[in-house]
Coordinates of C-alpha atoms in Angstrom, one line a residue:
Chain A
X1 CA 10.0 35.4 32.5
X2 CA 10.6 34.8 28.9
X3 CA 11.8 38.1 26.7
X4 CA 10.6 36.8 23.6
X5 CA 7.3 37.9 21.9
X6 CA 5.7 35.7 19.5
X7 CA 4.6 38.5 16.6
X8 CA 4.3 38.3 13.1
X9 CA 7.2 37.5 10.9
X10 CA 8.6 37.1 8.6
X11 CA 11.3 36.0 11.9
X12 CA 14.0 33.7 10.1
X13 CA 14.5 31.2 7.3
X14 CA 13.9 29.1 10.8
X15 CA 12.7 30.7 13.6
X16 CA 13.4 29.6 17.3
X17 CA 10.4 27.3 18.3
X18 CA 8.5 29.7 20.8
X19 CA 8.6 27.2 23.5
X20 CA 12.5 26.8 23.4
X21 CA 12.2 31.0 23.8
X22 CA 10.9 30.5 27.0
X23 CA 7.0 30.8 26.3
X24 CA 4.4 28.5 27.7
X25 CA 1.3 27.2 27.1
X26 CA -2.1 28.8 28.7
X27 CA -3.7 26.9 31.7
X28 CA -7.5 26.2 31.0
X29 CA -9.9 29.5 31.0
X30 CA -6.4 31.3 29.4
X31 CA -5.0 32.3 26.4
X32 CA -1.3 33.9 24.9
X33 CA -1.3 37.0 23.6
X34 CA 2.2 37.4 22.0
X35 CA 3.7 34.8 23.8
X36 CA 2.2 36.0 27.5
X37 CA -0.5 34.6 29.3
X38 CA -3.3 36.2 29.5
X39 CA -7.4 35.9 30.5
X40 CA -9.3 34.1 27.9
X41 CA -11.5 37.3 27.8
X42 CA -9.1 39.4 26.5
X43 CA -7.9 37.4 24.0
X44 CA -11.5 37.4 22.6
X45 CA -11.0 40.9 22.5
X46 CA -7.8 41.1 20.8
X47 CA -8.4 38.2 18.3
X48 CA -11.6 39.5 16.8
X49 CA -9.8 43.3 16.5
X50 CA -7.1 41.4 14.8
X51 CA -9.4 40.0 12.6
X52 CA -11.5 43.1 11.8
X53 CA -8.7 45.4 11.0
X54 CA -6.6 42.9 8.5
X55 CA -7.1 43.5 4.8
X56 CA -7.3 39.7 3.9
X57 CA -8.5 37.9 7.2
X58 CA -8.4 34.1 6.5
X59 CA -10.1 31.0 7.8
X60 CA -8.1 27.8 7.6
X61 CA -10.3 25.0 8.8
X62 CA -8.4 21.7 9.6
X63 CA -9.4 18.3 9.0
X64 CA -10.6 18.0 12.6
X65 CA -13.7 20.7 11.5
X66 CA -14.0 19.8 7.5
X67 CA -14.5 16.1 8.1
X68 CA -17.8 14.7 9.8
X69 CA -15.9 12.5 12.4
X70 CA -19.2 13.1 14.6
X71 CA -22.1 15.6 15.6
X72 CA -20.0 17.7 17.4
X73 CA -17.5 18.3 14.0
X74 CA -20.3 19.4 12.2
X75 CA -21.3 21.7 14.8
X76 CA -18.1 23.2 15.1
X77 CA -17.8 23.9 11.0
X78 CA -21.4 25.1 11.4
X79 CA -19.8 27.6 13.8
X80 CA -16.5 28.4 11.8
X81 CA -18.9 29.3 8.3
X82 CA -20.6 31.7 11.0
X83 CA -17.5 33.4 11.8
X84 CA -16.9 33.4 8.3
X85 CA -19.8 35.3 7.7
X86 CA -19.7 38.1 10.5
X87 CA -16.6 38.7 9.7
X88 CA -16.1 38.5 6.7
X89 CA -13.3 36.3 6.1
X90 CA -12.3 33.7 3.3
X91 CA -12.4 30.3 4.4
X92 CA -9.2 28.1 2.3
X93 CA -9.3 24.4 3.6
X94 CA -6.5 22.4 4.7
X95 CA -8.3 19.2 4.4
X96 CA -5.3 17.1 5.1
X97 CA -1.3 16.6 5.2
X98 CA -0.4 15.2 2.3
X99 CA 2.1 17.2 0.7
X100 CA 0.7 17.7 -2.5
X101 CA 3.1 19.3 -5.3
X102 CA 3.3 20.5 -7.6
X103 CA -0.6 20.1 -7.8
X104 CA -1.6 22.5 -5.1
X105 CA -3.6 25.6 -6.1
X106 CA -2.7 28.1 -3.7
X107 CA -5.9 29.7 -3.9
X108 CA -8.2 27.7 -3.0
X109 CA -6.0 25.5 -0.4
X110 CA -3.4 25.4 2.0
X111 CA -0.5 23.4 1.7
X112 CA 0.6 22.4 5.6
X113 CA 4.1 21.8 4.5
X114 CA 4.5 24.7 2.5
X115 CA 1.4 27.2 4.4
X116 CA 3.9 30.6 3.1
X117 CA 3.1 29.7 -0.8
X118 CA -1.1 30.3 -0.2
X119 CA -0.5 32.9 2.5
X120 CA 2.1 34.9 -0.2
X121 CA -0.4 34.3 -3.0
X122 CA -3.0 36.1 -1.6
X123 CA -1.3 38.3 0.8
X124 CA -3.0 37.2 3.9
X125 CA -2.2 39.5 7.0
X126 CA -4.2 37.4 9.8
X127 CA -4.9 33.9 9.9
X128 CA -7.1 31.9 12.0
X129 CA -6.3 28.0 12.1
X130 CA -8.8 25.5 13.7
X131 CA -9.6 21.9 13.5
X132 CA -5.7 21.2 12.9
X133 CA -4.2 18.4 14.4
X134 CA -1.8 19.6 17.0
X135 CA 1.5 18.2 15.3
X136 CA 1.0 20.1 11.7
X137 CA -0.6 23.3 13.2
X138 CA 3.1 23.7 15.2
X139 CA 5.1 22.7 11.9
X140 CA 2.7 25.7 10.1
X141 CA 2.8 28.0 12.5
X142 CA 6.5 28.0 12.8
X143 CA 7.3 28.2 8.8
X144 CA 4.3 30.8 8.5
X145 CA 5.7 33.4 11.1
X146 CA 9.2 31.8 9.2
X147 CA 8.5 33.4 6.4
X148 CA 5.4 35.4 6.1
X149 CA 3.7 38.7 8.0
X150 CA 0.9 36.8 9.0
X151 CA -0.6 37.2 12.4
X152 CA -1.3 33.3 13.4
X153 CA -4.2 33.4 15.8
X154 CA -4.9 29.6 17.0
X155 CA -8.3 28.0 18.1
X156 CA -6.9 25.0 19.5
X157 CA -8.9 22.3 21.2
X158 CA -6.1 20.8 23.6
X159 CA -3.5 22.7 25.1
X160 CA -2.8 25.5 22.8
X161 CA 0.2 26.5 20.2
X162 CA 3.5 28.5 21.4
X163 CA 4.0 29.5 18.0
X164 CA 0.7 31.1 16.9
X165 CA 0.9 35.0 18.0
X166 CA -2.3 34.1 19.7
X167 CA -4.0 31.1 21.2
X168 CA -6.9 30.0 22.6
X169 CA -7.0 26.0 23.8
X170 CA -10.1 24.0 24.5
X171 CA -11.7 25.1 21.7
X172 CA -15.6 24.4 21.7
X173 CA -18.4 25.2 19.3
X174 CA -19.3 28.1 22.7
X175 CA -15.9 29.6 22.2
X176 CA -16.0 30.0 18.6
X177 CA -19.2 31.3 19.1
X178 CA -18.1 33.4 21.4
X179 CA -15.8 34.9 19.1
X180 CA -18.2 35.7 16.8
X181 CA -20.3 37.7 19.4
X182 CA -17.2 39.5 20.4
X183 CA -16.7 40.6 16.7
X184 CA -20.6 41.3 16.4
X185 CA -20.2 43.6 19.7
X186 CA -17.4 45.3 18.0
X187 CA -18.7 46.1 15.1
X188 CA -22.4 47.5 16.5
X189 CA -20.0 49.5 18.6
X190 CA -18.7 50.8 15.2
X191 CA -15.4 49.4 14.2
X192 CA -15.5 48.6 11.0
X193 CA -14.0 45.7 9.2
X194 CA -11.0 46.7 7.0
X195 CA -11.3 43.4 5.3
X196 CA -11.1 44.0 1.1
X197 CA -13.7 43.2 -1.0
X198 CA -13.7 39.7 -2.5
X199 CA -16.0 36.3 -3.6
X200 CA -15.4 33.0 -1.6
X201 CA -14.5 30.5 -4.0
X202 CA -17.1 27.7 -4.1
X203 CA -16.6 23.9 -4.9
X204 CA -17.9 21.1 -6.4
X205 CA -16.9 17.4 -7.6
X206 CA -16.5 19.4 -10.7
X207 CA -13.8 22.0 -9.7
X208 CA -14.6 25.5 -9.0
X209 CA -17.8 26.9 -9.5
X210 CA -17.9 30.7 -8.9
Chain B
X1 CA -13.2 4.5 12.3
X2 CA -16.3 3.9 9.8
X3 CA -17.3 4.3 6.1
X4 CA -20.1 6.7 7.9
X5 CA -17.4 9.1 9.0
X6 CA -15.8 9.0 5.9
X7 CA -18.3 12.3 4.9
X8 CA -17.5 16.3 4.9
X9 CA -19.4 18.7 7.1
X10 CA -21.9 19.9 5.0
X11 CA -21.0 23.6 6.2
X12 CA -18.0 23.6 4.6
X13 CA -18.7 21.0 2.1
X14 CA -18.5 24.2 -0.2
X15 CA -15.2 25.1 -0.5
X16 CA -13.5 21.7 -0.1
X17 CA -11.3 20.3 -3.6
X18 CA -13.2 18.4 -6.0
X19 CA -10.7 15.3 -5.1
X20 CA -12.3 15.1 -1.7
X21 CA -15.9 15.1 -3.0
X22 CA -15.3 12.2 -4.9
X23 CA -13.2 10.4 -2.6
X24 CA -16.5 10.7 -0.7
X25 CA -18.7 9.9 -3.3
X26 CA -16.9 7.3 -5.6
X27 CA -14.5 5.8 -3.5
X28 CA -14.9 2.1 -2.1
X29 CA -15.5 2.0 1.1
X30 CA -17.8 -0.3 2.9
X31 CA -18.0 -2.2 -0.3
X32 CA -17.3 -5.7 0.8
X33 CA -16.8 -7.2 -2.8
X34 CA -13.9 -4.7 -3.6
X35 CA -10.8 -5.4 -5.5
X36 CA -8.3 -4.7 -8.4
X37 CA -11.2 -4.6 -11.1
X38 CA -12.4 -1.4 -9.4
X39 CA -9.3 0.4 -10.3
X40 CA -10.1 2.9 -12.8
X41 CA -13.6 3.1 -12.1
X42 CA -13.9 4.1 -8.7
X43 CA -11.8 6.7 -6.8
X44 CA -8.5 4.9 -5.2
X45 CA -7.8 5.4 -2.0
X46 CA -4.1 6.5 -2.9
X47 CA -4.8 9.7 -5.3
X48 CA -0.8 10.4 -6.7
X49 CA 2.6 8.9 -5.7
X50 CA 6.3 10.6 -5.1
X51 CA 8.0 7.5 -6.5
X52 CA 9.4 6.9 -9.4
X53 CA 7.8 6.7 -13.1
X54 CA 7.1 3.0 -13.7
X55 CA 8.1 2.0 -9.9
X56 CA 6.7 -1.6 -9.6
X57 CA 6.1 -0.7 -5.9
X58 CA 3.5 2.2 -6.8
X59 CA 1.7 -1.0 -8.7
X60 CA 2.0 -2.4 -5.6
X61 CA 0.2 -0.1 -3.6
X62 CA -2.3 0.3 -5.9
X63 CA -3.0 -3.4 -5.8
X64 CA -3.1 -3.7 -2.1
X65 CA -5.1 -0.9 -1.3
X66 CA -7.7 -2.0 -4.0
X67 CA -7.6 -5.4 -2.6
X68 CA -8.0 -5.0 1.5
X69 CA -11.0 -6.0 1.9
X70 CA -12.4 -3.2 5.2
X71 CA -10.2 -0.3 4.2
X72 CA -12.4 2.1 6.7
X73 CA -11.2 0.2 9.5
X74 CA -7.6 -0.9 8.6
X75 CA -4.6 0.9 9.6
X76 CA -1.3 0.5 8.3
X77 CA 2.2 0.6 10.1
X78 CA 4.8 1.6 8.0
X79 CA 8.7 1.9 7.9
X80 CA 11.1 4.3 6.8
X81 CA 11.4 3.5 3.0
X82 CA 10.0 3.9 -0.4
X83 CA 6.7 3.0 1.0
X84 CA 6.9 5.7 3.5
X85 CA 7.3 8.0 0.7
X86 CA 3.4 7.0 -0.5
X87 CA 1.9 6.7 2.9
X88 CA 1.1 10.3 2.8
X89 CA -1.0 10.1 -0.1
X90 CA -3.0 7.1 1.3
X91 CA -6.4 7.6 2.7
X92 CA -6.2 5.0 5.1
X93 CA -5.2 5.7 8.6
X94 CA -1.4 5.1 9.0
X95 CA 1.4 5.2 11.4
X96 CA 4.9 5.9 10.5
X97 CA 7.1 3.8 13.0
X98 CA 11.1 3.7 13.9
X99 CA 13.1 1.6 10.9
X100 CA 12.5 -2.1 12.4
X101 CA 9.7 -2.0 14.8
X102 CA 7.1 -1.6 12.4
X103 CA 5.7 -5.0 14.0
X104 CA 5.9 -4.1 17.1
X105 CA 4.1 -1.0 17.0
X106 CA 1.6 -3.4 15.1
X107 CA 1.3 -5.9 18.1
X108 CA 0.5 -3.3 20.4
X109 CA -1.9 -1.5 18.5
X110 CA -3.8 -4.7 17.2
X111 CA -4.0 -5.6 20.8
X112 CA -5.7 -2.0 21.4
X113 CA -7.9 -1.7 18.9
X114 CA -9.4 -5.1 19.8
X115 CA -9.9 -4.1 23.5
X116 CA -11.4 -0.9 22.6
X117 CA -13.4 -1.7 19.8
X118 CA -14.8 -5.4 20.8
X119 CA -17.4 -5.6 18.2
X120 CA -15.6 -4.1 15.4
X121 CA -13.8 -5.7 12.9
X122 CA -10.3 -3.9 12.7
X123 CA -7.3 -4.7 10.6
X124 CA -3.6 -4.5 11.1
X125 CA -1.4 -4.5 8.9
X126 CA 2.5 -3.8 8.4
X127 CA 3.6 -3.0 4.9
X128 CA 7.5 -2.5 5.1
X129 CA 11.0 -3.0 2.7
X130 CA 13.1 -5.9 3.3
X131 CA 15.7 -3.6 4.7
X132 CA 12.5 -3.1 7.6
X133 CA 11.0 -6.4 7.9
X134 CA 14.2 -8.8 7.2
X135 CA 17.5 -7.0 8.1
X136 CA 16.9 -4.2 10.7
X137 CA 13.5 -5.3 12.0
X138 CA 13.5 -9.4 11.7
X139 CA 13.7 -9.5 15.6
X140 CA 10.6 -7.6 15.8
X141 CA 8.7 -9.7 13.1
X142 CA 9.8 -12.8 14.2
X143 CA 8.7 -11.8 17.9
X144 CA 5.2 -10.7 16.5
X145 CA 4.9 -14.0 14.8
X146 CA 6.1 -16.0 17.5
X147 CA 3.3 -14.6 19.8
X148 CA 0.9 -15.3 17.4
X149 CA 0.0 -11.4 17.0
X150 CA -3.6 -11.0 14.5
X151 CA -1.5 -8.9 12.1
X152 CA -0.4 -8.9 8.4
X153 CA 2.5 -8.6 7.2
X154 CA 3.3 -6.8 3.7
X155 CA 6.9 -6.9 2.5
X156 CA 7.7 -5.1 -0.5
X157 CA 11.4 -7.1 -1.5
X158 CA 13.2 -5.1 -3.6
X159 CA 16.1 -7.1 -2.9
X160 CA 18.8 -3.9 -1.2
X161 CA 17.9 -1.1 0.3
X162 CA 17.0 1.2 -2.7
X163 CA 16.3 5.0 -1.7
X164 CA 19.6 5.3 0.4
X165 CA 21.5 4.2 -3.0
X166 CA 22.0 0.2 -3.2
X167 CA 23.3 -1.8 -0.4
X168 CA 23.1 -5.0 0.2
X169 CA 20.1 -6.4 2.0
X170 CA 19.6 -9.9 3.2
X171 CA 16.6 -10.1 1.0
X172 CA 19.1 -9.8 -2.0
X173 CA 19.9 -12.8 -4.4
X174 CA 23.6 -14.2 -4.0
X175 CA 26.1 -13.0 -6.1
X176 CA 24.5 -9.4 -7.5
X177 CA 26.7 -6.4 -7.2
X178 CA 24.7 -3.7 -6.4
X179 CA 25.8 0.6 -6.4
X180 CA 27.1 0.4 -2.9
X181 CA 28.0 -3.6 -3.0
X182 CA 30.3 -3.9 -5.3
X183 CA 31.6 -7.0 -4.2
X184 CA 28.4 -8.8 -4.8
X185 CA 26.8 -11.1 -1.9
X186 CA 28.2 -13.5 -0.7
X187 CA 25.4 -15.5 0.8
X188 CA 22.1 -17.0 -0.3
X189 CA 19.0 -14.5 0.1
X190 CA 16.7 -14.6 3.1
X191 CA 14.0 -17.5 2.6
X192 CA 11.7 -15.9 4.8
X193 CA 8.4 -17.2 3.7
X194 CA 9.5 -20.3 4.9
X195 CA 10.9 -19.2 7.7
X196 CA 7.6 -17.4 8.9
X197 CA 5.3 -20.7 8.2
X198 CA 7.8 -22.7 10.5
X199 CA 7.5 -19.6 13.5
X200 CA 3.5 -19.9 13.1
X201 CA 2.3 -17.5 10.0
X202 CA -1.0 -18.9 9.0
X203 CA -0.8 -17.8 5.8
X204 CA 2.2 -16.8 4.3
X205 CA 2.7 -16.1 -0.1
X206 CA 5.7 -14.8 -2.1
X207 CA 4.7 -13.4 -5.1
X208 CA 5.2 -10.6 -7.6
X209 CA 3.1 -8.1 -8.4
X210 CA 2.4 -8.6 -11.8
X211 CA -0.8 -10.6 -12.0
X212 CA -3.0 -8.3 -9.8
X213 CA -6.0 -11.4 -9.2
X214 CA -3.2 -13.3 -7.8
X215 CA -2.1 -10.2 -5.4
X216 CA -5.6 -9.2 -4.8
X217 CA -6.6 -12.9 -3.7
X218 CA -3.7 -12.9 -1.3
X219 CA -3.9 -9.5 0.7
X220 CA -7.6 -10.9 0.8
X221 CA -6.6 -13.8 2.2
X222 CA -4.3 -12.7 4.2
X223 CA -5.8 -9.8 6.2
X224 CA -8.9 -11.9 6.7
X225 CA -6.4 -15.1 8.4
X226 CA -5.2 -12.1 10.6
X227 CA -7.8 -11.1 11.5
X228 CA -9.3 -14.2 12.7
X229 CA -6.5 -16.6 13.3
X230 CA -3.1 -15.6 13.8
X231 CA -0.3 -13.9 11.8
X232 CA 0.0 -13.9 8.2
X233 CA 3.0 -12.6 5.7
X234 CA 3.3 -11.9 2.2
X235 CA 6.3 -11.2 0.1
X236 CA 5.8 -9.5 -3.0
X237 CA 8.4 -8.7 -5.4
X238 CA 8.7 -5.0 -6.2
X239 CA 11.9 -4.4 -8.2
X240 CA 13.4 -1.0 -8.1
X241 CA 14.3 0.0 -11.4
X242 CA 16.6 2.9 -10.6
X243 CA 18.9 0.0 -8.5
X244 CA 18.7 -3.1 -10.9
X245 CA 19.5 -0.6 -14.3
X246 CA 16.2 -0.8 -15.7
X247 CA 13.8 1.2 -17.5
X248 CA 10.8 2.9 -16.7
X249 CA 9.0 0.3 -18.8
X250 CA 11.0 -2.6 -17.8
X251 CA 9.6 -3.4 -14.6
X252 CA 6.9 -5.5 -15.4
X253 CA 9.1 -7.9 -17.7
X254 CA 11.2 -8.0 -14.5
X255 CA 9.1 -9.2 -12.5
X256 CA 7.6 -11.6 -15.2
X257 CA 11.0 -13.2 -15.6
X258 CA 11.4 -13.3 -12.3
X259 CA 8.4 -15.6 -11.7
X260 CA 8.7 -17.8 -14.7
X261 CA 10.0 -21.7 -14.1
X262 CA 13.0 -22.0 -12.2
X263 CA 12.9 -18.2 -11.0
X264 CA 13.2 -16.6 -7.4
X265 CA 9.5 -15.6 -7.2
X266 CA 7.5 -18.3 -8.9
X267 CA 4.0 -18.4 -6.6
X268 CA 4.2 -20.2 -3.5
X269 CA 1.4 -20.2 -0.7
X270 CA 1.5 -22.0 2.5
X271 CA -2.0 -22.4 4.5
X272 CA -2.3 -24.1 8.0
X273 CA -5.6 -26.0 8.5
X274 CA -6.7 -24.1 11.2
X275 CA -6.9 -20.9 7.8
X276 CA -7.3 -23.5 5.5
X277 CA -10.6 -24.0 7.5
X278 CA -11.4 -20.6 7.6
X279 CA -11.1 -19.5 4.2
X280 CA -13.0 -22.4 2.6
X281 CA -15.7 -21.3 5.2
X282 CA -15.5 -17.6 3.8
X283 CA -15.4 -18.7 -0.2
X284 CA -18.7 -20.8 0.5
X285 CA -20.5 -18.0 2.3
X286 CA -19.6 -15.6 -0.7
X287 CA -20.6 -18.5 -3.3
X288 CA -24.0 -18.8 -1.5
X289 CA -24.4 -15.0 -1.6
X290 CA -23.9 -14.6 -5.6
X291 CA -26.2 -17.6 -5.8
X292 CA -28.6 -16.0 -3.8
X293 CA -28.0 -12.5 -5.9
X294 CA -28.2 -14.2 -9.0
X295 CA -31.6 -15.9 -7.9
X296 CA -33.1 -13.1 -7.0
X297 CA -31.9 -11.3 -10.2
X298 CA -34.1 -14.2 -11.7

């Protein structure tokens, strides 16, 4: 069994791809905590006390949830926005590849090429990607723990990402959900989010409007 | 693929950049009458560009993806090049293939996409350099026209290979010396629009890009012989400045002079009878539309 653990960086200029360390991919009803395999239950646990103890927990929906490809998309942002709210967390789109310089305001979106320059402007400590297509969400991953301190927590629809520091794979609007009851549990239990203060940006056609 | 899909969740509509809102809202899909004219108006479907200032190839693009007439169900197979440089930026569904097999991957996604979408119109089409479509890849075009594959073909001839620094291409005119052909060719360039109408193109134009009607009426043509008939292929002339020591500003006279009497891209078309057929079919029904428009305008 593979030594390596799969925590946050910042690992290398370029880190080792997790998979060439030795770590593999969850069979259905698991997850990887870290880089080992472990019941899909427990990751619930861990991801949403990752979440509620970071100081700038972050959302990054993928085109696969911000575009209405059908019913069940819409759903599955429905239930990402809810997570959002229990949380709370900001939500900062990546709404598709392109690799947008110089243009990019880090604020309010995540470059996929360059995920480090939004996750240094706003000091995020734990991410949550979902809704990214399988090939970028492994390029990101790697450059984010690369470069950055950021816990990567993936909620991945297929088979799951080596190089988040923990993944969940066939994600479903009922396992995002059931994310969100494990962070409501938590906190009625009384752990407290350590999340600090701020206003989700809002947009229109127009630009931002908060 | 549809224009339908082409909408945000509305759950997260909120914190999505303004350029996607009105991609959504003022772009052109699912507008069947769209072209050139709509450029500056409505939101194009390529929103910036990494190539050069004044690139006749970004013209190009802009053209073409103004012009295709069902850009919601169109995907485009590209080739390592300048144009692969743009494809990013493009919203319309593309694949990035190997240098060369751009038609390949073409013929066996056509074939696909027409098994697993039978009642759907979908469009195919290859947009490569010359270095892709002439040199490194003219086995895999010729094979595609050969078996009379339903795809377009988009060659943007620059005449040498110009983002690896100016050598020689077969689609280069005899006797220039380029940066890394200093010799200058020896041989006549490529006449591969003629070649493709004698392996079976339907509908094959060489053209610059400086008259955008002209470009727009044959992509139009083009995709819609494709997607009916057989295969189709267009040359357009897309100078690169950088390679032939031009200005920024001095692509358009290029190409101008290029196409003037006696030059190496006046207009020339070639239609079978089998498209011939089918376009004069098309040009009446959309006569007999703006009659019927303009009547009931009345």
């Amino acid at each position: 069994m593979s030594q390596y653990q799969v925590k946050a960086g910042p690992e290398a200029y370029l880190p080792p791809a997790a998979a060439s360390m030795g770590i593999v991919l969850p069979d259905p009803g698991e997850a990887h905590i870290e880089g080992k395999i472990v019941s899909e239950d427990k990751a619930y646990e861990h991801c949403a006390k990752k979440l509620l103890e970071a100081k700038v927990p972050t959302i990054f929906p993928g085109p696969l949830v911000l575009w209405k490809w059908n019913e069940k998309a819409a759903q599955k942002a429905a239930a990402v926005r809810r997570l959002a709210e229990i949380l709370p967390a900001r939500i900062i789109p990546m709404a598709d590849y392109r690799p947008k310089y110089p243009k990019i305001d880090p604020e309010v979106e995540i470059n996929p090429n360059h995920p480090n320059l939004t996750i240094w402007h706003s000091n995020i400590d734990v991410g949550l990607f979902v809704g990214v297509h399988c090939h970028q969400a492994n390029l990101a991953l790697k450059i984010i723990r690369g470069g950055t301190n950021c816990y990567t927590l993936a909620m991945c629809a297929q088979a799951g990402h080596e190089d988040a520091c923990l993944s969940f794979r066939d994600a479903t609007v009922e396992k995002i959900d059931k994310l969100t009851a494990t962070i409501e549990r938590l906190k009625k239990e009384g752990v407290k989010s350590q999340a600090e203060p701020f206003t989700q940006f809002k947009m229109d056609r127009t630009g931002r409007v908060d | 693929m549809s224009k339908e899909k082409i909408s945000i969740c509305e759950d997260l509509a909120d914190v999505m950049p303004p350029e996607y809102h009105t991609l959504v809202e003022n772009a052109t899909y699912g507008n069947g009458e769209r072209g050139w004219k709509d450029i500056g108006s409505s939101k194009e479907l390529i929103e910036q560009h990494s190539l050069c200032a004044g690139c006749p190839e970004a013209l190009a693009f802009r053209y073409v993806m103004a012009s295709i007439p069902n850009p919601e169900d169109t995907v485009f197979v590209g080739s390592t090049g300048c144009t692969s440089l743009v494809f990013p930026h493009v919203a319309i569904q593309n694949i990035h293939s190997l240098f060369g097999n751009q038609n390949a991957v073409a013929s066996g996604l056509v074939r696909t996409l027409r098994r697993r979408f039978p009642d759907k119109k979908k469009d195919v089409i290859v947009l490569a350099g010359d270095g892709a479509t002439v040199d490194i890849g003219l086995d895999c075009t010729m094979q595609s026209f050969f078996r009379q594959e339903n795809i377009t073909t988009i060659c943007f001839d620059n005449e040498l290979y110009a983002n690896t620094g100016g050598q020689e291409s077969g689609l280069m005119q005899k006797g220039f010396v380029a940066k890394m052909a200093p010799v200058g060719k020896t041989f006549e360039k490529v006449r591969l629009p003629e070649i493709a109408r004698e392996a079976g193109c339907h509908y094959v134009a060489c053209l610059t890009v400086s008259k955008p009607n002209r470009v727009e009426k044959a992509i139009k043509n083009a995709v819609l012989v494709a997607r009916e008939v057989g295969p189709t292929y267009i040359q357009l002339y897309t100078p690169c400045i950088l390679e032939i020591g031009k200005q920024s500003m001095e692509g358009l006279d290029e190409m101008k002079d290029a196409e003037s009497i006696g030059g190496r891209f006046v207009m020339k078309e070639y239609i079978s009878d089998e498209a011939k057929k089918l376009l004069d079919s098309v040009e009446a029904e959309r006569k007999a539309k703006k009659k019927a428009a303009k009547a009931a305008k009345k």
